Amino acid sequence: MNRPAQTSVRSVNYATSPLLASKTPPWRSRFAVALLALAFVALLGRAAYLQIIATAFYQAQGDKRFVHRIDLPASRGRILDRNGQVLASSVAMPSVQLDMHNFVADDAQRRALARLIAMPLSELDARIAAGGAGVVVLRREVEEPVWQQIRALGIKGMMTASEFERRYPEGEAAAHVVGFTNFDGQGQEGIELAYQKQLVGHDGARTVVRDRYGRIVEDIGDEAEPVDGGDVTLSIDSKIQFYAYQRIRDAVIQHRAHAGSIVVVDTHTGEVLALANYPSYDPSNRKHLSGGQLRNRALTDVFEPGSTMKPLIIGWALQTHRVGVDTMIRTQPGSLVVGRLTVRDDHGYPELPVWKVIQKSSNIGAARIALMMSPHELWDLFTSVGYGQRPQIHFPGAVTGRLKPWKTWRPIEQATMAYGYGISVSLLQLARAYTALARDGDVIPVTLLKQDHPAVGVKIYSSKTVREVRRMLQLAAGPGGTAPKAQTQGYSVGGKTGTAHKSEGRAGYAANKYRAWFVGMAPITAPRIIVAVMVDEPSDGNYYGADVAAPVFSQVVQQTLRIMNVPPDLDLNAPIKVDDAAGENF
């Protein structure tokens, strides 16, 4: 047998290989080392660039993708009535959002989502298409049960943020006092606007790391806690406010009037216990609002106050001893010519004592008494009670009214101002002016904030003068006066009616448009409250203040004094009656 040839490699000597034995040039090894060194330098340079020079840029890029700042909204402060009853508060509500970077939903999920957030499917699709890679807010302030149903849909990228919805428990009864906020929590009207800085608070923040699915995996940094806004406690009594609103609303509806307002003031402190207007609105549902509903007429609307001016002027005539309560004022023959104007009374009297000028509301008598004074003197009287000046009340929209400079007055204007034409005031100004008659002769500022101390006023009349004027007001509100419907069971009252044609600018006065009002106080022996009522354009055939406004005064006085626990000063079982001849016994 022939054996296969065997190859042996045991004799190979690698050390003597021509390839390995050839001499390598020194530059080649140095070049290789240099390349390695350059590579290391490049890596070190890149590391230095990333860690030192471009750190902020790359850190920001990472933060954009994974680090998120979550706002922690502060709760807006509450608005409370004088007894701690909530008039406005904030309730935490979820806001439905989509993280478009992670959003995935099928057609069924989209349809269910659109139904739950009460949005047309086409609008939902449009918002999603326009969202890009950011966050899309679908619906703000949804109810918690609705959010739980949305969450159960299992839509990827669905998120929520906590926001606060403003709630107004008293609704339209207190709307013109409390006001409202917008969706961003900024006050727009009323106390919400006036005390925005105190109510708003300061938002907090939380910084977190989210994974690619939007889930929070880590909190980083220190959390800034939100600081809730401060509460505001008003002088308003919610029970009195609600009742006053009901009564002025009923009067406007009953007399088919254009609008109405009412103000209730505490004579001890100047606190406004109620301020209501009709028409009104619900602050929680402001769709389809009109300007007429939003107007706080008691502060923003001005009118010629009519015969409510007479007690102020006659009080000053008594104070300066120009007349006494029994001084006879000539009113015959039923008219008084002043320049081009003829002043008339509804009922003709040969002459009247001063107290009956108030009781019978004589325009001629009031004009004759006003003409006894100088224009400057009357102007000082009007400004001292706040007419022609903006009320010192921290509330948006309060107006100054209109009072012309005394140097421009003519006798005809001085005469008409005596019974309330040629001067314009707001209902709040009218109520404040009567504090001079309801107290010890001093007029006090009014406020919408709760006060814990008596008000300090400016003296205008003496104690004797105001007692005499209050007696005249009591007679005016009695059976022999112009407003017997102002009488209230259990409490003595006094006040003055007013009825005036509405001014229509340069066109003069409307023939068939009137404003009716009544302002008075109770109990008349020691007044605790002032109630001012105004009804604008009653159109059911009754337009006198005695028929339209006085009954509202009567109802509100009785209920308010009971709520305030003021004891009755009259026999509750006695019939309401004031003897017409009682004025003879001043």
PDB file of C-alpha atoms in Angstrom, residues 7-180:
ATOM      1  CA  THR A   7       3.165  17.687   5.137  1.00  0.00           C
ATOM      2  CA  SER A   8       5.074  19.024   8.131  1.00  0.00           C
ATOM      3  CA  VAL A   9       5.133  22.597   9.389  1.00  0.00           C
ATOM      4  CA  ARG A  10       7.340  21.959  12.364  1.00  0.00           C
ATOM      5  CA  SER A  11      10.298  23.331  10.497  1.00  0.00           C
ATOM      6  CA  VAL A  12       8.759  26.831   9.808  1.00  0.00           C
ATOM      7  CA  ASN A  13      10.648  29.642  11.622  1.00  0.00           C
ATOM      8  CA  TYR A  14       8.467  32.713  11.877  1.00  0.00           C
ATOM      9  CA  ALA A  15      11.269  34.861  13.238  1.00  0.00           C
ATOM     10  CA  THR A  16      13.103  34.437   9.972  1.00  0.00           C
ATOM     11  CA  SER A  17      10.025  35.242   7.843  1.00  0.00           C
ATOM     12  CA  PRO A  18      10.981  37.785   5.184  1.00  0.00           C
ATOM     13  CA  LEU A  19       7.793  39.765   5.823  1.00  0.00           C
ATOM     14  CA  LEU A  20       8.273  39.993   9.537  1.00  0.00           C
ATOM     15  CA  ALA A  21      11.938  40.390   9.292  1.00  0.00           C
ATOM     16  CA  SER A  22      11.637  43.471   7.102  1.00  0.00           C
ATOM     17  CA  LYS A  23      12.457  46.672   8.918  1.00  0.00           C
ATOM     18  CA  THR A  24       9.337  48.887   9.659  1.00  0.00           C
ATOM     19  CA  PRO A  25       9.796  52.632   9.073  1.00  0.00           C
ATOM     20  CA  PRO A  26       9.644  54.624  12.361  1.00  0.00           C
ATOM     21  CA  TRP A  27       7.096  57.151  11.003  1.00  0.00           C
ATOM     22  CA  ARG A  28       4.476  54.435  10.545  1.00  0.00           C
ATOM     23  CA  SER A  29       4.320  53.491  14.209  1.00  0.00           C
ATOM     24  CA  ARG A  30       4.402  57.120  15.215  1.00  0.00           C
ATOM     25  CA  PHE A  31       1.550  57.875  12.835  1.00  0.00           C
ATOM     26  CA  ALA A  32      -0.543  55.100  14.327  1.00  0.00           C
ATOM     27  CA  VAL A  33       0.102  56.400  17.823  1.00  0.00           C
ATOM     28  CA  ALA A  34      -0.730  59.926  16.689  1.00  0.00           C
ATOM     29  CA  LEU A  35      -4.042  58.753  15.224  1.00  0.00           C
ATOM     30  CA  LEU A  36      -4.947  57.056  18.479  1.00  0.00           C
ATOM     31  CA  ALA A  37      -3.958  60.177  20.409  1.00  0.00           C
ATOM     32  CA  LEU A  38      -6.033  62.400  18.120  1.00  0.00           C
ATOM     33  CA  ALA A  39      -9.017  60.098  18.573  1.00  0.00           C
ATOM     34  CA  PHE A  40      -8.686  60.357  22.333  1.00  0.00           C
ATOM     35  CA  VAL A  41      -8.317  64.151  22.089  1.00  0.00           C
ATOM     36  CA  ALA A  42     -11.431  64.333  19.899  1.00  0.00           C
ATOM     37  CA  LEU A  43     -13.366  62.254  22.404  1.00  0.00           C
ATOM     38  CA  LEU A  44     -12.143  64.415  25.268  1.00  0.00           C
ATOM     39  CA  GLY A  45     -13.032  67.565  23.314  1.00  0.00           C
ATOM     40  CA  ARG A  46     -16.487  66.275  22.543  1.00  0.00           C
ATOM     41  CA  ALA A  47     -16.987  65.306  26.157  1.00  0.00           C
ATOM     42  CA  ALA A  48     -15.797  68.740  27.285  1.00  0.00           C
ATOM     43  CA  TYR A  49     -18.131  70.405  24.762  1.00  0.00           C
ATOM     44  CA  LEU A  50     -21.114  68.389  25.938  1.00  0.00           C
ATOM     45  CA  GLN A  51     -20.322  68.656  29.640  1.00  0.00           C
ATOM     46  CA  ILE A  52     -19.028  72.218  29.814  1.00  0.00           C
ATOM     47  CA  ILE A  53     -19.754  74.363  26.775  1.00  0.00           C
ATOM     48  CA  ALA A  54     -23.097  73.057  25.448  1.00  0.00           C
ATOM     49  CA  THR A  55     -24.449  71.698  28.736  1.00  0.00           C
ATOM     50  CA  ALA A  56     -27.297  74.168  28.977  1.00  0.00           C
ATOM     51  CA  PHE A  57     -28.505  73.495  25.431  1.00  0.00           C
ATOM     52  CA  TYR A  58     -28.569  69.717  25.722  1.00  0.00           C
ATOM     53  CA  GLN A  59     -29.980  69.847  29.228  1.00  0.00           C
ATOM     54  CA  ALA A  60     -32.800  72.045  27.922  1.00  0.00           C
ATOM     55  CA  GLN A  61     -33.447  69.639  25.053  1.00  0.00           C
ATOM     56  CA  GLY A  62     -33.715  66.779  27.511  1.00  0.00           C
ATOM     57  CA  ASP A  63     -35.948  68.760  29.797  1.00  0.00           C
ATOM     58  CA  LYS A  64     -38.279  69.555  26.899  1.00  0.00           C
ATOM     59  CA  ARG A  65     -38.794  65.872  26.311  1.00  0.00           C
ATOM     60  CA  PHE A  66     -38.980  64.507  29.841  1.00  0.00           C
ATOM     61  CA  VAL A  67     -39.086  67.283  32.482  1.00  0.00           C
ATOM     62  CA  HIS A  68     -42.402  69.041  32.930  1.00  0.00           C
ATOM     63  CA  ARG A  69     -43.574  71.859  35.172  1.00  0.00           C
ATOM     64  CA  ILE A  70     -47.021  71.245  36.594  1.00  0.00           C
ATOM     65  CA  ASP A  71     -48.818  74.330  37.878  1.00  0.00           C
ATOM     66  CA  LEU A  72     -50.548  73.977  41.218  1.00  0.00           C
ATOM     67  CA  PRO A  73     -53.328  76.552  41.038  1.00  0.00           C
ATOM     68  CA  ALA A  74     -54.208  78.513  44.151  1.00  0.00           C
ATOM     69  CA  SER A  75     -57.791  78.574  45.304  1.00  0.00           C
ATOM     70  CA  ARG A  76     -59.393  82.014  44.977  1.00  0.00           C
ATOM     71  CA  GLY A  77     -60.556  83.472  48.264  1.00  0.00           C
ATOM     72  CA  ARG A  78     -64.169  83.253  49.311  1.00  0.00           C
ATOM     73  CA  ILE A  79     -66.666  86.085  49.453  1.00  0.00           C
ATOM     74  CA  LEU A  80     -68.757  85.853  52.621  1.00  0.00           C
ATOM     75  CA  ASP A  81     -71.738  87.705  53.975  1.00  0.00           C
ATOM     76  CA  ARG A  82     -71.648  89.328  57.415  1.00  0.00           C
ATOM     77  CA  ASN A  83     -72.651  86.031  59.090  1.00  0.00           C
ATOM     78  CA  GLY A  84     -70.126  83.839  57.268  1.00  0.00           C
ATOM     79  CA  GLN A  85     -72.570  82.612  54.629  1.00  0.00           C
ATOM     80  CA  VAL A  86     -70.712  81.843  51.376  1.00  0.00           C
ATOM     81  CA  LEU A  87     -71.568  84.160  48.499  1.00  0.00           C
ATOM     82  CA  ALA A  88     -68.739  82.987  46.217  1.00  0.00           C
ATOM     83  CA  SER A  89     -66.271  80.111  46.478  1.00  0.00           C
ATOM     84  CA  SER A  90     -63.967  78.016  44.297  1.00  0.00           C
ATOM     85  CA  VAL A  91     -64.346  74.266  43.753  1.00  0.00           C
ATOM     86  CA  ALA A  92     -61.552  72.087  42.298  1.00  0.00           C
ATOM     87  CA  MET A  93     -62.546  70.643  38.909  1.00  0.00           C
ATOM     88  CA  PRO A  94     -60.628  68.473  36.405  1.00  0.00           C
ATOM     89  CA  SER A  95     -59.674  69.875  33.014  1.00  0.00           C
ATOM     90  CA  VAL A  96     -59.519  67.373  30.113  1.00  0.00           C
ATOM     91  CA  GLN A  97     -56.284  67.559  28.070  1.00  0.00           C
ATOM     92  CA  LEU A  98     -54.459  65.532  25.416  1.00  0.00           C
ATOM     93  CA  ASP A  99     -50.702  65.017  25.143  1.00  0.00           C
ATOM     94  CA  MET A 100     -50.475  64.867  21.364  1.00  0.00           C
ATOM     95  CA  HIS A 101     -46.995  63.318  21.484  1.00  0.00           C
ATOM     96  CA  ASN A 102     -48.505  60.132  22.919  1.00  0.00           C
ATOM     97  CA  PHE A 103     -52.115  60.387  21.762  1.00  0.00           C
ATOM     98  CA  VAL A 104     -53.655  57.248  20.281  1.00  0.00           C
ATOM     99  CA  ALA A 105     -57.408  56.640  19.949  1.00  0.00           C
ATOM    100  CA  ASP A 106     -59.580  54.652  17.628  1.00  0.00           C
ATOM    101  CA  ASP A 107     -62.847  55.877  16.083  1.00  0.00           C
ATOM    102  CA  ALA A 108     -65.035  54.435  18.844  1.00  0.00           C
ATOM    103  CA  GLN A 109     -62.949  56.113  21.534  1.00  0.00           C
ATOM    104  CA  ARG A 110     -63.130  59.428  19.734  1.00  0.00           C
ATOM    105  CA  ARG A 111     -66.893  59.251  19.413  1.00  0.00           C
ATOM    106  CA  ALA A 112     -67.284  58.386  23.102  1.00  0.00           C
ATOM    107  CA  LEU A 113     -64.914  61.199  24.091  1.00  0.00           C
ATOM    108  CA  ALA A 114     -66.810  63.753  21.995  1.00  0.00           C
ATOM    109  CA  ARG A 115     -70.082  62.683  23.609  1.00  0.00           C
ATOM    110  CA  LEU A 116     -68.723  62.949  27.171  1.00  0.00           C
ATOM    111  CA  ILE A 117     -67.288  66.433  26.692  1.00  0.00           C
ATOM    112  CA  ALA A 118     -70.395  67.596  24.774  1.00  0.00           C
ATOM    113  CA  MET A 119     -68.405  68.508  21.668  1.00  0.00           C
ATOM    114  CA  PRO A 120     -69.245  67.731  18.045  1.00  0.00           C
ATOM    115  CA  LEU A 121     -66.990  64.998  16.671  1.00  0.00           C
ATOM    116  CA  SER A 122     -65.938  67.247  13.789  1.00  0.00           C
ATOM    117  CA  GLU A 123     -64.760  69.926  16.240  1.00  0.00           C
ATOM    118  CA  LEU A 124     -62.871  67.337  18.292  1.00  0.00           C
ATOM    119  CA  ASP A 125     -61.101  66.031  15.193  1.00  0.00           C
ATOM    120  CA  ALA A 126     -60.234  69.600  14.158  1.00  0.00           C
ATOM    121  CA  ARG A 127     -58.680  70.350  17.536  1.00  0.00           C
ATOM    122  CA  ILE A 128     -56.683  67.133  17.478  1.00  0.00           C
ATOM    123  CA  ALA A 129     -55.439  67.856  13.948  1.00  0.00           C
ATOM    124  CA  ALA A 130     -54.347  71.345  14.929  1.00  0.00           C
ATOM    125  CA  GLY A 131     -52.687  70.218  18.140  1.00  0.00           C
ATOM    126  CA  GLY A 132     -49.316  69.300  16.622  1.00  0.00           C
ATOM    127  CA  ALA A 133     -47.036  67.702  19.215  1.00  0.00           C
ATOM    128  CA  GLY A 134     -48.159  69.862  22.112  1.00  0.00           C
ATOM    129  CA  VAL A 135     -50.923  69.688  24.689  1.00  0.00           C
ATOM    130  CA  VAL A 136     -54.531  70.303  23.622  1.00  0.00           C
ATOM    131  CA  VAL A 137     -57.117  71.424  26.157  1.00  0.00           C
ATOM    132  CA  LEU A 138     -60.429  69.833  25.212  1.00  0.00           C
ATOM    133  CA  ARG A 139     -62.762  70.878  28.036  1.00  0.00           C
ATOM    134  CA  ARG A 140     -62.199  72.920  31.163  1.00  0.00           C
ATOM    135  CA  GLU A 141     -63.880  72.323  34.493  1.00  0.00           C
ATOM    136  CA  VAL A 142     -65.751  69.077  33.893  1.00  0.00           C
ATOM    137  CA  GLU A 143     -67.580  67.278  36.672  1.00  0.00           C
ATOM    138  CA  GLU A 144     -65.596  64.543  38.461  1.00  0.00           C
ATOM    139  CA  PRO A 145     -67.962  61.697  37.390  1.00  0.00           C
ATOM    140  CA  VAL A 146     -67.557  62.772  33.761  1.00  0.00           C
ATOM    141  CA  TRP A 147     -63.772  62.726  34.090  1.00  0.00           C
ATOM    142  CA  GLN A 148     -63.874  59.202  35.511  1.00  0.00           C
ATOM    143  CA  GLN A 149     -65.892  58.043  32.480  1.00  0.00           C
ATOM    144  CA  ILE A 150     -63.390  59.708  30.142  1.00  0.00           C
ATOM    145  CA  ARG A 151     -60.514  58.084  31.982  1.00  0.00           C
ATOM    146  CA  ALA A 152     -62.189  54.671  31.662  1.00  0.00           C
ATOM    147  CA  LEU A 153     -62.022  54.953  27.851  1.00  0.00           C
ATOM    148  CA  GLY A 154     -58.314  54.094  28.054  1.00  0.00           C
ATOM    149  CA  ILE A 155     -57.185  56.696  25.510  1.00  0.00           C
ATOM    150  CA  LYS A 156     -53.402  56.983  25.397  1.00  0.00           C
ATOM    151  CA  GLY A 157     -52.139  60.526  26.024  1.00  0.00           C
ATOM    152  CA  MET A 158     -55.243  61.557  28.002  1.00  0.00           C
ATOM    153  CA  MET A 159     -54.328  63.876  30.874  1.00  0.00           C
ATOM    154  CA  THR A 160     -56.029  66.080  33.433  1.00  0.00           C
ATOM    155  CA  ALA A 161     -55.126  69.263  35.231  1.00  0.00           C
ATOM    156  CA  SER A 162     -56.818  70.635  38.330  1.00  0.00           C
ATOM    157  CA  GLU A 163     -58.586  73.973  37.934  1.00  0.00           C
ATOM    158  CA  PHE A 164     -61.076  75.876  40.062  1.00  0.00           C
ATOM    159  CA  GLU A 165     -64.653  76.659  39.115  1.00  0.00           C
ATOM    160  CA  ARG A 166     -66.279  79.671  40.786  1.00  0.00           C
ATOM    161  CA  ARG A 167     -69.609  78.947  42.452  1.00  0.00           C
ATOM    162  CA  TYR A 168     -72.230  81.540  43.463  1.00  0.00           C
ATOM    163  CA  PRO A 169     -74.797  79.984  45.836  1.00  0.00           C
ATOM    164  CA  GLU A 170     -77.030  83.085  46.033  1.00  0.00           C
ATOM    165  CA  GLY A 171     -77.384  83.282  42.260  1.00  0.00           C
ATOM    166  CA  GLU A 172     -79.085  86.323  40.783  1.00  0.00           C
ATOM    167  CA  ALA A 173     -80.148  87.711  44.185  1.00  0.00           C
ATOM    168  CA  ALA A 174     -76.585  88.861  44.968  1.00  0.00           C
ATOM    169  CA  ALA A 175     -75.154  89.006  41.445  1.00  0.00           C
ATOM    170  CA  HIS A 176     -74.704  92.786  41.250  1.00  0.00           C
ATOM    171  CA  VAL A 177     -72.825  92.863  44.556  1.00  0.00           C
ATOM    172  CA  VAL A 178     -70.614  89.789  44.163  1.00  0.00           C
ATOM    173  CA  GLY A 179     -69.944  90.039  40.407  1.00  0.00           C
ATOM    174  CA  PHE A 180     -68.084  87.233  38.616  1.00  0.00           C
TER     175      PHE A 180
END
